[in-house]
mmCIF file of C-alpha atoms in Angstrom:
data_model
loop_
_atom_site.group_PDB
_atom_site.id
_atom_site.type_symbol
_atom_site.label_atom_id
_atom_site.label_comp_id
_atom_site.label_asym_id
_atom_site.label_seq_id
_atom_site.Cartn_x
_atom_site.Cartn_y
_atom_site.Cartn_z
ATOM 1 C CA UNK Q 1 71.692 99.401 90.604
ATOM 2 C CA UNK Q 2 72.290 97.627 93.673
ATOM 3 C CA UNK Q 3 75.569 98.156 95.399
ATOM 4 C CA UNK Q 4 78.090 96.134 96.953
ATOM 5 C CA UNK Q 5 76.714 93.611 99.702
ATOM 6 C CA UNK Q 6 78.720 92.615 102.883
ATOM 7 C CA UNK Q 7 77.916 90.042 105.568
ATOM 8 C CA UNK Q 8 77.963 90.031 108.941
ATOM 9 C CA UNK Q 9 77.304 93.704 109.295
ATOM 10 C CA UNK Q 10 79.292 93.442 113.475
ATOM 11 C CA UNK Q 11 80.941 90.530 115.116
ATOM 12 C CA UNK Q 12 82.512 89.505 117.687
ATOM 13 C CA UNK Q 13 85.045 86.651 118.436
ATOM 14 C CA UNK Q 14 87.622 86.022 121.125
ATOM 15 C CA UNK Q 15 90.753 85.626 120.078
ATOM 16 C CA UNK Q 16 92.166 82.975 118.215
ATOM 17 C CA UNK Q 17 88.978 81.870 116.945
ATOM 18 C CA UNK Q 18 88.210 82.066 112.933
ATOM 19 C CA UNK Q 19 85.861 84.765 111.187
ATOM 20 C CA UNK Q 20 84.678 84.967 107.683
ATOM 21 C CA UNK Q 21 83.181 87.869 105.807
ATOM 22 C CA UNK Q 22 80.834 88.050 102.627
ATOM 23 C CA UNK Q 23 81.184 90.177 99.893
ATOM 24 C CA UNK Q 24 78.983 90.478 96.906
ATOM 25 C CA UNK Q 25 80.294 92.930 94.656
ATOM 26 C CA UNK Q 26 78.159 95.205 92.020
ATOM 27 C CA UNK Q 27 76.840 93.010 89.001
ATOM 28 C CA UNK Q 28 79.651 93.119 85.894
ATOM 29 C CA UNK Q 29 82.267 94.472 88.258
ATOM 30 C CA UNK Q 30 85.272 92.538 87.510
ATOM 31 C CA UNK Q 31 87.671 94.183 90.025
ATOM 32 C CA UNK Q 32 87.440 93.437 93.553
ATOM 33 C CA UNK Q 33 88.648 95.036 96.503
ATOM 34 C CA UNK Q 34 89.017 94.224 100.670
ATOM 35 C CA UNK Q 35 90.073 97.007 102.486
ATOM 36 C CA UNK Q 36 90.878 97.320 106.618
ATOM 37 C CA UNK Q 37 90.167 100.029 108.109
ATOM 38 C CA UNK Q 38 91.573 100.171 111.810
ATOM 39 C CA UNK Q 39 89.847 103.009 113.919
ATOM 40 C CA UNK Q 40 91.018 106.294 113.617
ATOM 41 C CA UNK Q 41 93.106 105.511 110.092
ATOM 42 C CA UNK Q 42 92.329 105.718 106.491
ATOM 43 C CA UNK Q 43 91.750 101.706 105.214
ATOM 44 C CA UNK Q 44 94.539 99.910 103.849
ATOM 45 C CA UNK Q 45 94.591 97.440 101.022
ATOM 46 C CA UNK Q 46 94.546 93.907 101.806
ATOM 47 C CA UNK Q 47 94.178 92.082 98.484
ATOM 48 C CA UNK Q 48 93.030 92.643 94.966
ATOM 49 C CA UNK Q 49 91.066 90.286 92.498
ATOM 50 C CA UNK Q 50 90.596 90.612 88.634
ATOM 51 C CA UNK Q 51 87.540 88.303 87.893
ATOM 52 C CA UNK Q 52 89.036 85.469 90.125
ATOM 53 C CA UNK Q 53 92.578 85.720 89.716
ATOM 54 C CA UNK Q 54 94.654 87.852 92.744
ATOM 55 C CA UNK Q 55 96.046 90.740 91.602
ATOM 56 C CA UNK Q 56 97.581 92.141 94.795
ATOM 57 C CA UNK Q 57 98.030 90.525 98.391
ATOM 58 C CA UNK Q 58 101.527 92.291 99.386
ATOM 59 C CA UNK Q 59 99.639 93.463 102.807
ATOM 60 C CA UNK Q 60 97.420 90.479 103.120
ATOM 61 C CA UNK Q 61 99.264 88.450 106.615
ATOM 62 C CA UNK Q 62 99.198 85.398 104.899
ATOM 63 C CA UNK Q 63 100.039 83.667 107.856
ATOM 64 C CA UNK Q 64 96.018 83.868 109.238
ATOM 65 C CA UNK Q 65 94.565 86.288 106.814
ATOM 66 C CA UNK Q 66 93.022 84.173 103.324
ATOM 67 C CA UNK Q 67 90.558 85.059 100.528
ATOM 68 C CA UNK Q 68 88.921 83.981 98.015
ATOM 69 C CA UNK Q 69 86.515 84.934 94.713
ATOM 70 C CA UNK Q 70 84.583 82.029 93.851
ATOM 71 C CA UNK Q 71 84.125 82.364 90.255
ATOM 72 C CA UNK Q 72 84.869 85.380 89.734
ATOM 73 C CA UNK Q 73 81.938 86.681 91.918
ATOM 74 C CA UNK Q 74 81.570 86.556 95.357
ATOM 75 C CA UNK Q 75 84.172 86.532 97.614
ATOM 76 C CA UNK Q 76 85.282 85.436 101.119
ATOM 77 C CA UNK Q 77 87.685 87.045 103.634
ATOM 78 C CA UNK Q 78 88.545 84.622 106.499
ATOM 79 C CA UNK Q 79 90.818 85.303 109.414
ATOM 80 C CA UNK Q 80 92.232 81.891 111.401
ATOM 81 C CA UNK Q 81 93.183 82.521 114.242
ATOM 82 C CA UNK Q 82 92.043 86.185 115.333
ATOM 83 C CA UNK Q 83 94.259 88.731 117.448
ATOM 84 C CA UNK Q 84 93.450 91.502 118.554
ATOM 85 C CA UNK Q 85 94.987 93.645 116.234
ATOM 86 C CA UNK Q 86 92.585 92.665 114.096
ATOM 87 C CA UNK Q 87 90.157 94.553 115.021
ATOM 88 C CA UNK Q 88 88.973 96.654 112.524
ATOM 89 C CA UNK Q 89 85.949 97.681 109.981
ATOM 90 C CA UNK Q 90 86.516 95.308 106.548
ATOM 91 C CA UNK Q 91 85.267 97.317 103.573
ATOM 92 C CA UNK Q 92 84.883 94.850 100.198
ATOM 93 C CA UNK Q 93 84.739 97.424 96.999
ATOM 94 C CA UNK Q 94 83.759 96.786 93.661
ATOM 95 C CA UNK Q 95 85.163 98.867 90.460
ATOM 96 C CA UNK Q 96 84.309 97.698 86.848
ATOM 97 C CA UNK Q 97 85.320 99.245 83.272
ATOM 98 C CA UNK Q 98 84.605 102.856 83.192
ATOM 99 C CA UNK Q 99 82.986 103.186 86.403
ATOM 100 C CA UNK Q 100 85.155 103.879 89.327
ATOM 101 C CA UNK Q 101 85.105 101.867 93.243
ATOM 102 C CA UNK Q 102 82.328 101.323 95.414
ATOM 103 C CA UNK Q 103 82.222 100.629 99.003
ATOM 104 C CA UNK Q 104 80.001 98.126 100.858
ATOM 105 C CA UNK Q 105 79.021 99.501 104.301
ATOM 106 C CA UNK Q 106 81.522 97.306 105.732
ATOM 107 C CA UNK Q 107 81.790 94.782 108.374
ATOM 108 C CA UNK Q 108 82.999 95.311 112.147
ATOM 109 C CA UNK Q 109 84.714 93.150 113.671
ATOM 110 C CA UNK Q 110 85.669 92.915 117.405
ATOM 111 C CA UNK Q 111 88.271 90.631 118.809
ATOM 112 C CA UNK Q 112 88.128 89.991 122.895
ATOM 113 C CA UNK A 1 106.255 105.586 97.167
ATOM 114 C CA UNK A 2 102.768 107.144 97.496
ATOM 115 C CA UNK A 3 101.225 108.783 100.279
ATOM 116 C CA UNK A 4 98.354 110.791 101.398
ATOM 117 C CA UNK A 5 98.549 113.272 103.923
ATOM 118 C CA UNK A 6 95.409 115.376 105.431
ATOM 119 C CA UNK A 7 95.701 117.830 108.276
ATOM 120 C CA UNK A 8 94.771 116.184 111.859
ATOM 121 C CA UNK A 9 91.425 116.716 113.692
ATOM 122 C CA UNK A 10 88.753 116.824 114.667
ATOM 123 C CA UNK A 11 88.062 120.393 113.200
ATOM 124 C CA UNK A 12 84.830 121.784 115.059
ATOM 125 C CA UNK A 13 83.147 124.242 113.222
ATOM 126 C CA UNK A 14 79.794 126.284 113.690
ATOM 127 C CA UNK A 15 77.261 125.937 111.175
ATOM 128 C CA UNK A 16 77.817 128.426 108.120
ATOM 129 C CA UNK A 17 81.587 128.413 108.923
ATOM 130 C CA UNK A 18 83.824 128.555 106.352
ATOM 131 C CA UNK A 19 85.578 124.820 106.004
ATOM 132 C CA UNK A 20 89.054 123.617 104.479
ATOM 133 C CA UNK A 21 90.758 120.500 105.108
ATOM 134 C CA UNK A 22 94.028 119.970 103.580
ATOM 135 C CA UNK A 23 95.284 117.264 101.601
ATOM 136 C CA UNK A 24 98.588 116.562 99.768
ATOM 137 C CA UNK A 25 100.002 114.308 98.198
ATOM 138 C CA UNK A 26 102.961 112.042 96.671
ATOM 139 C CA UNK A 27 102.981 109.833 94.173
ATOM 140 C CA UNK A 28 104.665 108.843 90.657
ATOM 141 C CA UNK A 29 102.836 109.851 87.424
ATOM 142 C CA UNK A 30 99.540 111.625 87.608
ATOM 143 C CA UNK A 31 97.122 109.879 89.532
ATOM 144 C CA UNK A 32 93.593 110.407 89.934
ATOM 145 C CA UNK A 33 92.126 112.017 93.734
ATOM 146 C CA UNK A 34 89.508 111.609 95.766
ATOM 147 C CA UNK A 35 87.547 112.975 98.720
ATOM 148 C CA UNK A 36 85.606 110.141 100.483
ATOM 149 C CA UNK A 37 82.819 110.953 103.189
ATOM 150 C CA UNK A 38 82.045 108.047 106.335
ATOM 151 C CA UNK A 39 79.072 109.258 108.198
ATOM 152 C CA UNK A 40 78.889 107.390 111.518
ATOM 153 C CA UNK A 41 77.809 103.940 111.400
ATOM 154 C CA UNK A 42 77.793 104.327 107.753
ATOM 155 C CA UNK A 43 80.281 103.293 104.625
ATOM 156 C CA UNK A 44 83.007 105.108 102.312
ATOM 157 C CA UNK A 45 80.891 107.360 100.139
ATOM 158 C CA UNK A 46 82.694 109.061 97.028
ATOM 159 C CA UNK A 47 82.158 113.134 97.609
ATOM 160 C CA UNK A 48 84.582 114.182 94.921
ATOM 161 C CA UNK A 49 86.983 113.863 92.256
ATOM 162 C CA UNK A 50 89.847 115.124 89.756
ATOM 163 C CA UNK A 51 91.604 113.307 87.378
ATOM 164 C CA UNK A 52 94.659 115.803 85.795
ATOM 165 C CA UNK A 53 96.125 118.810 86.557
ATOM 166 C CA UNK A 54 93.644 122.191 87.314
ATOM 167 C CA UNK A 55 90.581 119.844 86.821
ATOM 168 C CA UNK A 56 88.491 121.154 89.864
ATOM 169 C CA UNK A 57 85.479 118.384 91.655
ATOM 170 C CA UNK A 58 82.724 119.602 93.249
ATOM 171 C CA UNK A 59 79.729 118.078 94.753
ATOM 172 C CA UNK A 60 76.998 118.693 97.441
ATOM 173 C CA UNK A 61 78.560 122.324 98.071
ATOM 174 C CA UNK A 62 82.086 120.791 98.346
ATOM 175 C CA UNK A 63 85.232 121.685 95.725
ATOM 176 C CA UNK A 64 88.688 120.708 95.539
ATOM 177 C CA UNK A 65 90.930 121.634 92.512
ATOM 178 C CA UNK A 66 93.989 119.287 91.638
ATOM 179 C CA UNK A 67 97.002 121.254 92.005
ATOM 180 C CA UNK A 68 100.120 119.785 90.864
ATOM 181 C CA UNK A 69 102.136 122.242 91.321
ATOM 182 C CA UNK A 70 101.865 121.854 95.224
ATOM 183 C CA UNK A 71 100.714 118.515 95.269
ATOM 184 C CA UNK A 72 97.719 119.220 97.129
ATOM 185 C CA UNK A 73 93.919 118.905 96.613
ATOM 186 C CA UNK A 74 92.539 120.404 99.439
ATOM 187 C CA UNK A 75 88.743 120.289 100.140
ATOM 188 C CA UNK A 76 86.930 123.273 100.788
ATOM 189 C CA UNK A 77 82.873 124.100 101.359
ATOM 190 C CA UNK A 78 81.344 128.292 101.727
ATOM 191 C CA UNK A 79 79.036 127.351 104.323
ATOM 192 C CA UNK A 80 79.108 124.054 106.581
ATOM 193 C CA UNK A 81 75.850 122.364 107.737
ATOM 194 C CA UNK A 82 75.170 120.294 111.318
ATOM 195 C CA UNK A 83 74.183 117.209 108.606
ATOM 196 C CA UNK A 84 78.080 117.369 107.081
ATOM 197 C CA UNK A 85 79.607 116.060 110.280
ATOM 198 C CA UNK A 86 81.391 112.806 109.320
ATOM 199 C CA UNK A 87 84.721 111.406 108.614
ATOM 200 C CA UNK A 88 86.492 112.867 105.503
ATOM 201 C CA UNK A 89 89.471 111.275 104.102
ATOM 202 C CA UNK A 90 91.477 111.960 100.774
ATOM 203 C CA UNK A 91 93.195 109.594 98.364
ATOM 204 C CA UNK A 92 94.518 108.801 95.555
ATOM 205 C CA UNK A 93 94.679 106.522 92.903
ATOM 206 C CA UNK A 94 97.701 105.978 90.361
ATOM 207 C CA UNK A 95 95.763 105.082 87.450
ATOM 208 C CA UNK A 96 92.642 104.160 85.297
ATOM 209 C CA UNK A 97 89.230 103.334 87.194
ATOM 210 C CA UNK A 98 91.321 99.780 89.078
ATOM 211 C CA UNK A 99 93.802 99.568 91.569
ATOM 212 C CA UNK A 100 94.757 100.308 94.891
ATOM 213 C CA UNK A 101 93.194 103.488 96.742
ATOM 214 C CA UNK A 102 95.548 105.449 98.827
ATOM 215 C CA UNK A 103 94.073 106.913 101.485
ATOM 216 C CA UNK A 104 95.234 109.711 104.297
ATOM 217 C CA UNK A 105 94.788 108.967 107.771
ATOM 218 C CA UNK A 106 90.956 110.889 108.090
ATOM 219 C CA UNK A 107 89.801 114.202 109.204
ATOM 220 C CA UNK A 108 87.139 114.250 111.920
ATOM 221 C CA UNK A 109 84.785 117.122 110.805
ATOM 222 C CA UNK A 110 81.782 118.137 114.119
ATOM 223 C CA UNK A 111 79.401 120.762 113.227
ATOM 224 C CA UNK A 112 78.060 122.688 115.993
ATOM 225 C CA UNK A 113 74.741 124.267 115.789
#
C-alpha cells in the first residue's frame, strides 16, 4: 500500500512570508495527523482531523498557523506569516480503523 | 497530564554492545507504547509496540516489555549494529488505534565500528 505523501520535501522562506505543506494521507484512513517536530525534540501535536471535521487544535497558534482537509482527504498546513521559531520538520500521519499511525517522511522547513 | 520521558544522549556504542535506552512514563488509564526509529534524513518509522500490562514488543532484534508497575518500557537490543544508528524516541498513546502520540524528547543512538 502506498504510504502517506508530503509536499515540499525542504523549504525555505524568510520570515514573515507564508508556506504551505501537502499531505496525502494512506487510502481509507479517516484520521489525520500534523505533527512539529523542532530539532532535537520529540514532535508535538498540532491538530487532529476525523474525515474532515477537527478533532484537536489546542497547540495549533491559531494566530498564523491554519489547516485544512478538503473532503475528508487531503490536507493543507499553511503558516502566514513565518518566524523563526518555526522552524521545524512537519510530519502529516495517517491512522485508520484497526491499523495504527503512519508517518510521511516529513517536510523541512527553514525560516531566515 | 501525560508525559514521556527517555534518558538523554547521544549514547555511543561499539558494534555488538549491549544497548538500553530508558523510557517511562505517565499517563491516566492504560495507554498503548511505542518505540519509533528516525534514521537521518529519513521519517518516524514504528520499531515496536505494547498495548497492556507485561505484553512484551519486539522487532528487528529490539524488545521492550510494558511494565506498569514502574511505568517504564525501556528498549533494549543483545547486540547493536553500525546500520541501527538513528534517532529513537518513545511514546505513548492513551487509547484505541486514534489520537494524539506522546512522544519523549529522543535518544541519539551512534554506532561505532
Amino acid at each position: 500500500e502506498a504510504g502517506v505523501a508530503q509536499s515540499p520535501r525542504y523549504k525555505i522562506i524568510e520570515k514573515r512570508q507564508s508556506v504551505a505543506f501537502w499531505c496525502n494521507p494512506i487510502s481509507g484512513h479517516a484520521t489525520l495527523y500534523w505533527y512539529q517536530q523542532i530539532l532535537g525534540q520529540g514532535p508535538k501535536l498540532l491538530i487532529q482531523f476525523q474525515n474532515n471535521g477537527v478533532v484537536d487544535d489546542s497547540q495549533l497558534p491559531k494566530d498564523r498557523f491554519s489547516a485544512e482537509r478538503l473532503k475528508g482527504v487531503d490536507s493543507t498546513l499553511k503558516i502566514q506569516p513565518a518566524k523563526l521559531e518555526d522552524s521545524a520538520v512537519y510530519l502529516c500521519a495517517s491512522s485508520g480503523t484497526g491499523s495504527g499511525y503512519t508517518f510521511g517522511s516529513g517536510t523541512r522547513l527553514t525560516v531566515v | 497530564g501525560n508525559s514521556v520521558t527517555q534518558m538523554e544522549g547521544p549514547v555511543t556504542l561499539s558494534e555488538e554492545a549491549f544497548l538500553t535506552i530508558n523510557c517511562t512514563y505517565t499517563a491516566t488509564g492504560y495507554p498503548s507504547l511505542f518505540w519509533y526509529v528516525q534514521y537521518p534524513g529519513e521519517g518516524l518509522q514504528l520499531l515496536l509496540k505494547a498495548t497492556k500490562a507485561d505484553d512484551k514488543g519486539s522487532n528487528k532484534g529490539f524488545e521492550a516489555t510494558y511494565r506498569k508497575e514502574t511505568t517504564s518500557f525501556h528498549l533494549e537490543k543483545g547486540s547493536v549494529q553500525v546500520s541501527d544508528s538513528a534517532v529513537y524516541f518513545c511514546a505513548l498513546l492513551r487509547s484505541g488505534n486514534t489520537g494524539k502520540l506522546i512522544f519523549g524528547q529522543g535518544t541519539t543512538l551512534q554506532v561505532k565500528p
